[in-house]
Amino acid sequence: MARSVPTGFVACPSLLVAQKAARQYQHRHHPSAAAGVFDGALRSYSTRPAEADFQHVRPKVTITTLRKLYKRKEPITVMTAHDFPTGTLVDKAGIEMTLVGDSLAMVALGYNSTTDITMDEMLHHCRAVARGTRSSFLVADMPFGSYETNPDQAVNNAVRMLKEGKAEAVKLEGGKEMAPTILRLTQVGIPVLGHIGLTPQRQASLGGFKVQGKTVAKAKAMIEDALALQKAGCYAIVLEAVPEQVATHITNILSIPTIGIGAGAGCSGQVLVQQDLLGLYGHVPRFCKTYRSLAEDIIGALREYSADVKSRAFPAEEHCYPMPQVELDKFMLLTEGYKNEQQQNVSAPQAAASAGERA
């Protein structure tokens, strides 16, 4: 394929400082053109910052927003996110609540259990999601070991989650035994999303990932847990892996929203793990609906890329940067000079060696 520049020549200068200065100048003096100029410059840079040109097409979701949705019986949408891109996508999709769940331990970090993730890791991922979130209400899971010891420990770590992680609320697992801790958190102004039913951080003591509340006794205990969490000040409660009838009854007797995951359609809202919804892994729980099978599409795209590179079909001419013809002519003369000089450097020792042999 014909190319306008020699193979291997790539015009890719560092643009970081220039981009920042140009963007600041454009926003001050030509705000309407700023985005276009900046985006044009970024096309020359391979590791450009991810898209962050958020348009505030909807108001910021707050706890007041969630309460209004609940009062008019409009289902609340919740979705997990674990980094800047997934957070941005959830926000742009119009989801009301974004959850930085400790499930990221398994779906994003490759751990065997949610209990493996640390507080520092959760903070790192929460900050990334926060940078991609403008409208959605941002909630972060309190990781295992960060809140169980006593209420003071929970407050200290929850404050870190809000200050360092940029979350707006925290989620913690447990029933009425956690009510004193939740009460302490809410008393100091930290919004808490409760979580009962199947609590993955305690799955070892529950005998694995099993449906909870299948007997009358366990259903009664779950109702007591829900009422205790509501009294402690939770703004909403997640019900996970609970029979639909039990979850619906709990929803009906509470005066705060319930967010179901494997708990039927009677809850005030629903949450899923984003990777399950998108079909990025083979196995998904029974309660999850897979809306896309992106793993197949992604693997297919990566294989096509690999094949194109091997066959030299990529990069094509449209993926390369041209040089002005005048500069290209000068460059070709320069390369010819280098080529002649290299040939002379090679031929001189050879000539000397031949002369020595003749002598």
CSV table of N, CA and C in Angstrom, one decimal, residues 194-289:
chain,number,residue,atom,x,y,z
A,194,GLY,N,-28.3,0.0,53.9
A,194,GLY,CA,-28.2,-1.3,54.6
A,194,GLY,C,-28.2,-2.4,53.6
A,195,HIS,N,-27.9,-3.6,54.1
A,195,HIS,CA,-27.8,-4.8,53.2
A,195,HIS,C,-28.1,-6.1,54.1
A,196,ILE,N,-29.2,-6.7,53.8
A,196,ILE,CA,-29.5,-8.0,54.5
A,196,ILE,C,-29.9,-9.0,53.5
A,197,GLY,N,-30.2,-10.2,54.0
A,197,GLY,CA,-30.4,-11.4,53.2
A,197,GLY,C,-29.1,-12.1,53.0
A,198,LEU,N,-28.8,-12.4,51.7
A,198,LEU,CA,-27.5,-13.0,51.5
A,198,LEU,C,-26.4,-11.8,51.6
A,199,THR,N,-25.6,-12.0,52.5
A,199,THR,CA,-24.5,-11.0,52.7
A,199,THR,C,-23.2,-11.6,52.3
A,200,PRO,N,-22.7,-11.3,51.1
A,200,PRO,CA,-21.5,-12.1,50.6
A,200,PRO,C,-20.3,-12.0,51.5
A,201,GLN,N,-20.1,-11.0,52.3
A,201,GLN,CA,-18.9,-10.9,53.2
A,201,GLN,C,-19.0,-12.0,54.3
A,202,ARG,N,-20.2,-12.5,54.5
A,202,ARG,CA,-20.4,-13.5,55.6
A,202,ARG,C,-20.8,-14.9,54.9
A,203,GLN,N,-20.5,-15.0,53.7
A,203,GLN,CA,-21.0,-16.2,53.0
A,203,GLN,C,-20.4,-17.5,53.6
A,204,ALA,N,-19.2,-17.5,54.2
A,204,ALA,CA,-18.7,-18.7,54.8
A,204,ALA,C,-19.5,-19.1,55.9
A,205,SER,N,-20.0,-18.2,56.8
A,205,SER,CA,-20.8,-18.6,57.9
A,205,SER,C,-22.3,-18.9,57.5
A,206,LEU,N,-22.6,-18.5,56.3
A,206,LEU,CA,-24.0,-18.8,55.8
A,206,LEU,C,-24.0,-20.1,55.0
A,207,GLY,N,-22.8,-20.8,54.8
A,207,GLY,CA,-22.8,-22.0,54.1
A,207,GLY,C,-22.7,-21.8,52.6
A,208,GLY,N,-22.2,-20.7,52.2
A,208,GLY,CA,-22.1,-20.4,50.8
A,208,GLY,C,-23.1,-19.4,50.3
A,209,PHE,N,-23.1,-19.2,49.0
A,209,PHE,CA,-24.0,-18.2,48.4
A,209,PHE,C,-25.4,-18.9,48.2
A,210,LYS,N,-26.2,-18.8,49.2
A,210,LYS,CA,-27.5,-19.4,49.2
A,210,LYS,C,-28.6,-18.4,49.5
A,211,VAL,N,-29.8,-18.8,49.0
A,211,VAL,CA,-31.0,-17.9,49.2
A,211,VAL,C,-31.3,-17.9,50.7
A,212,GLN,N,-31.6,-16.7,51.2
A,212,GLN,CA,-31.9,-16.5,52.7
A,212,GLN,C,-33.4,-16.2,52.9
A,213,GLY,N,-33.9,-16.6,54.1
A,213,GLY,CA,-35.3,-16.3,54.4
A,213,GLY,C,-36.3,-17.3,53.8
A,214,LYS,N,-35.9,-18.6,53.6
A,214,LYS,CA,-36.8,-19.5,53.0
A,214,LYS,C,-37.6,-20.2,54.0
A,215,THR,N,-37.3,-20.1,55.3
A,215,THR,CA,-38.2,-20.6,56.3
A,215,THR,C,-38.9,-19.5,57.1
A,216,VAL,N,-40.0,-19.8,57.7
A,216,VAL,CA,-40.7,-18.8,58.5
A,216,VAL,C,-39.9,-18.1,59.5
A,217,ALA,N,-39.1,-18.9,60.2
A,217,ALA,CA,-38.2,-18.4,61.3
A,217,ALA,C,-37.2,-17.4,60.7
A,218,LYS,N,-36.6,-17.8,59.6
A,218,LYS,CA,-35.6,-16.9,59.0
A,218,LYS,C,-36.2,-15.7,58.4
A,219,ALA,N,-37.4,-15.8,57.8
A,219,ALA,CA,-38.1,-14.7,57.2
A,219,ALA,C,-38.4,-13.7,58.3
A,220,LYS,N,-38.9,-14.2,59.5
A,220,LYS,CA,-39.2,-13.3,60.6
A,220,LYS,C,-38.0,-12.6,61.1
A,221,ALA,N,-36.9,-13.3,61.2
A,221,ALA,CA,-35.6,-12.6,61.6
A,221,ALA,C,-35.2,-11.5,60.6
A,222,MET,N,-35.4,-11.8,59.3
A,222,MET,CA,-35.1,-10.8,58.3
A,222,MET,C,-36.0,-9.6,58.4
A,223,ILE,N,-37.2,-9.8,58.7
A,223,ILE,CA,-38.1,-8.6,58.9
A,223,ILE,C,-37.7,-7.8,60.1
A,224,GLU,N,-37.3,-8.4,61.2
A,224,GLU,CA,-36.8,-7.7,62.3
A,224,GLU,C,-35.5,-7.0,62.0
A,225,ASP,N,-34.6,-7.6,61.2
A,225,ASP,CA,-33.4,-6.9,60.8
A,225,ASP,C,-33.8,-5.6,60.0
A,226,ALA,N,-34.7,-5.7,59.0
A,226,ALA,CA,-35.1,-4.6,58.2
A,226,ALA,C,-35.6,-3.5,59.0
A,227,LEU,N,-36.5,-3.8,60.0
A,227,LEU,CA,-37.1,-2.7,60.9
A,227,LEU,C,-36.0,-2.1,61.7
A,228,ALA,N,-35.0,-2.9,62.2
A,228,ALA,CA,-34.0,-2.3,63.0
A,228,ALA,C,-33.1,-1.4,62.2
A,229,LEU,N,-32.8,-1.7,61.0
A,229,LEU,CA,-31.9,-0.9,60.1
A,229,LEU,C,-32.7,0.4,59.8
A,230,GLN,N,-34.0,0.3,59.5
A,230,GLN,CA,-34.7,1.5,59.3
A,230,GLN,C,-34.7,2.4,60.5
A,231,LYS,N,-34.9,1.9,61.7
A,231,LYS,CA,-34.9,2.7,62.9
A,231,LYS,C,-33.5,3.3,63.1
A,232,ALA,N,-32.5,2.6,62.7
A,232,ALA,CA,-31.1,3.1,62.9
A,232,ALA,C,-30.8,4.3,62.0
A,233,GLY,N,-31.6,4.5,60.9
A,233,GLY,CA,-31.4,5.6,60.0
A,233,GLY,C,-31.0,5.3,58.6
A,234,CYS,N,-31.0,4.0,58.2
A,234,CYS,CA,-30.7,3.7,56.8
A,234,CYS,C,-31.6,4.5,55.9
A,235,TYR,N,-31.1,5.0,54.8
A,235,TYR,CA,-32.0,5.7,53.8
A,235,TYR,C,-32.6,4.7,52.8
A,236,ALA,N,-32.0,3.5,52.8
A,236,ALA,CA,-32.6,2.4,51.9
A,236,ALA,C,-31.9,1.1,52.4
A,237,ILE,N,-32.4,0.0,51.9
A,237,ILE,CA,-31.9,-1.3,52.3
A,237,ILE,C,-31.8,-2.2,51.1
A,238,VAL,N,-30.7,-2.9,50.9
A,238,VAL,CA,-30.5,-3.9,49.8
A,238,VAL,C,-31.0,-5.2,50.4
A,239,LEU,N,-31.9,-5.9,49.6
A,239,LEU,CA,-32.3,-7.3,49.9
A,239,LEU,C,-31.8,-8.2,48.8
A,240,GLU,N,-30.9,-9.1,49.3
A,240,GLU,CA,-30.2,-9.9,48.3
A,240,GLU,C,-30.6,-11.4,48.5
A,241,ALA,N,-30.9,-12.1,47.4
A,241,ALA,CA,-31.2,-13.5,47.4
A,241,ALA,C,-32.3,-13.9,48.4
A,242,VAL,N,-33.4,-13.2,48.3
A,242,VAL,CA,-34.5,-13.4,49.2
A,242,VAL,C,-35.8,-13.8,48.4
A,243,PRO,N,-36.6,-14.8,48.9
A,243,PRO,CA,-37.8,-15.1,48.2
A,243,PRO,C,-38.7,-13.9,47.9
A,244,GLU,N,-39.2,-13.8,46.8
A,244,GLU,CA,-40.0,-12.6,46.4
A,244,GLU,C,-41.1,-12.2,47.3
A,245,GLN,N,-41.8,-13.2,47.9
A,245,GLN,CA,-42.9,-12.9,48.8
A,245,GLN,C,-42.3,-12.2,50.1
A,246,VAL,N,-41.2,-12.7,50.6
A,246,VAL,CA,-40.6,-12.1,51.8
A,246,VAL,C,-40.1,-10.7,51.5
A,247,ALA,N,-39.4,-10.5,50.3
A,247,ALA,CA,-38.9,-9.2,50.0
A,247,ALA,C,-40.1,-8.2,49.8
A,248,THR,N,-41.1,-8.6,49.1
A,248,THR,CA,-42.3,-7.7,48.9
A,248,THR,C,-42.9,-7.3,50.2
A,249,HIS,N,-43.0,-8.3,51.2
A,249,HIS,CA,-43.6,-7.9,52.5
A,249,HIS,C,-42.8,-6.9,53.2
A,250,ILE,N,-41.5,-7.1,53.2
A,250,ILE,CA,-40.5,-6.2,53.8
A,250,ILE,C,-40.7,-4.8,53.2
A,251,THR,N,-40.8,-4.8,51.9
A,251,THR,CA,-40.9,-3.5,51.2
A,251,THR,C,-42.2,-2.8,51.6
A,252,ASN,N,-43.3,-3.6,51.8
A,252,ASN,CA,-44.6,-3.0,52.1
A,252,ASN,C,-44.6,-2.4,53.5
A,253,ILE,N,-43.9,-3.0,54.5
A,253,ILE,CA,-43.9,-2.6,55.9
A,253,ILE,C,-42.9,-1.5,56.2
A,254,LEU,N,-41.9,-1.3,55.3
A,254,LEU,CA,-41.0,-0.2,55.6
A,254,LEU,C,-41.4,1.1,55.0
A,255,SER,N,-40.8,2.2,55.5
A,255,SER,CA,-41.1,3.5,55.0
A,255,SER,C,-39.9,4.1,54.3
A,256,ILE,N,-38.9,3.2,53.9
A,256,ILE,CA,-37.7,3.6,53.1
A,256,ILE,C,-37.6,2.6,52.0
A,257,PRO,N,-36.9,3.0,50.9
A,257,PRO,CA,-36.8,2.1,49.7
A,257,PRO,C,-36.1,0.8,50.0
A,258,THR,N,-36.5,-0.3,49.3
A,258,THR,CA,-35.7,-1.5,49.3
A,258,THR,C,-35.1,-1.6,47.9
A,259,ILE,N,-33.9,-2.1,47.8
A,259,ILE,CA,-33.2,-2.3,46.5
A,259,ILE,C,-33.0,-3.8,46.4
A,260,GLY,N,-33.6,-4.5,45.4
A,260,GLY,CA,-33.5,-5.9,45.3
A,260,GLY,C,-32.4,-6.4,44.4
A,261,ILE,N,-31.9,-7.5,44.7
A,261,ILE,CA,-31.0,-8.2,43.8
A,261,ILE,C,-31.2,-9.7,44.1
A,262,GLY,N,-32.0,-10.3,43.2
A,262,GLY,CA,-32.5,-11.6,43.4
A,262,GLY,C,-33.5,-11.7,44.4
A,263,ALA,N,-34.4,-10.6,44.5
A,263,ALA,CA,-35.4,-10.5,45.5
A,263,ALA,C,-36.8,-10.2,44.9
A,264,GLY,N,-36.9,-10.4,43.6
A,264,GLY,CA,-38.2,-10.2,42.9
A,264,GLY,C,-38.5,-8.8,42.6
A,265,ALA,N,-39.7,-8.6,41.9
A,265,ALA,CA,-40.1,-7.3,41.4
A,265,ALA,C,-40.8,-6.4,42.4
A,266,GLY,N,-41.1,-6.9,43.6
A,266,GLY,CA,-41.8,-6.2,44.5
A,266,GLY,C,-41.0,-5.1,45.3
A,267,CYS,N,-39.7,-5.1,45.1
A,267,CYS,CA,-38.8,-4.1,45.8
A,267,CYS,C,-39.0,-2.7,45.2
A,268,SER,N,-38.5,-1.7,45.9
A,268,SER,CA,-38.6,-0.3,45.4
A,268,SER,C,-37.6,0.0,44.3
A,269,GLY,N,-36.6,-0.9,44.1
A,269,GLY,CA,-35.6,-0.7,43.0
A,269,GLY,C,-34.8,-2.0,42.8
A,270,GLN,N,-33.9,-1.9,41.9
A,270,GLN,CA,-33.1,-3.1,41.5
A,270,GLN,C,-31.7,-2.7,41.3
A,271,VAL,N,-30.8,-3.7,41.7
A,271,VAL,CA,-29.4,-3.5,41.4
A,271,VAL,C,-28.8,-4.8,40.8
A,272,LEU,N,-27.9,-4.6,39.9
A,272,LEU,CA,-27.1,-5.7,39.3
A,272,LEU,C,-25.7,-5.4,39.3
A,273,VAL,N,-24.8,-6.4,39.2
A,273,VAL,CA,-23.4,-6.2,38.9
A,273,VAL,C,-23.2,-6.0,37.4
A,274,GLN,N,-22.6,-4.9,37.1
A,274,GLN,CA,-22.5,-4.5,35.7
A,274,GLN,C,-21.9,-5.6,34.8
A,275,GLN,N,-20.9,-6.3,35.2
A,275,GLN,CA,-20.3,-7.3,34.4
A,275,GLN,C,-21.2,-8.5,34.1
A,276,ASP,N,-22.1,-8.8,35.0
A,276,ASP,CA,-23.1,-9.8,34.8
A,276,ASP,C,-24.1,-9.4,33.7
A,277,LEU,N,-24.6,-8.2,33.9
A,277,LEU,CA,-25.6,-7.6,32.9
A,277,LEU,C,-25.0,-7.6,31.5
A,278,LEU,N,-23.7,-7.3,31.4
A,278,LEU,CA,-23.1,-7.1,30.1
A,278,LEU,C,-22.5,-8.4,29.5
A,279,GLY,N,-22.6,-9.5,30.3
A,279,GLY,CA,-22.1,-10.8,29.8
A,279,GLY,C,-20.6,-10.9,29.6
A,280,LEU,N,-19.9,-10.3,30.5
A,280,LEU,CA,-18.4,-10.3,30.4
A,280,LEU,C,-17.8,-11.6,30.9
A,281,TYR,N,-18.6,-12.4,31.7
A,281,TYR,CA,-18.1,-13.6,32.2
A,281,TYR,C,-19.1,-14.7,31.9
A,282,GLY,N,-18.6,-16.0,31.9
A,282,GLY,CA,-19.4,-17.1,31.5
A,282,GLY,C,-20.6,-17.3,32.4
A,283,HIS,N,-20.4,-17.4,33.7
A,283,HIS,CA,-21.4,-17.8,34.7
A,283,HIS,C,-22.1,-16.5,35.2
A,284,VAL,N,-23.4,-16.5,35.3
A,284,VAL,CA,-24.1,-15.4,35.9
A,284,VAL,C,-25.2,-16.1,36.8
A,285,PRO,N,-25.5,-15.4,37.9
A,285,PRO,CA,-26.5,-15.9,38.9
A,285,PRO,C,-27.9,-16.1,38.2
A,286,ARG,N,-28.7,-16.9,38.7
A,286,ARG,CA,-30.1,-17.1,38.2
A,286,ARG,C,-30.8,-15.8,38.1
A,287,PHE,N,-30.7,-14.9,39.1
A,287,PHE,CA,-31.5,-13.7,39.2
A,287,PHE,C,-31.0,-12.6,38.2
A,288,CYS,N,-29.9,-12.8,37.5
A,288,CYS,CA,-29.4,-11.8,36.6
A,288,CYS,C,-29.9,-12.0,35.2
A,289,LYS,N,-30.3,-10.9,34.6
A,289,LYS,CA,-30.6,-10.9,33.1
A,289,LYS,C,-29.4,-10.4,32.4
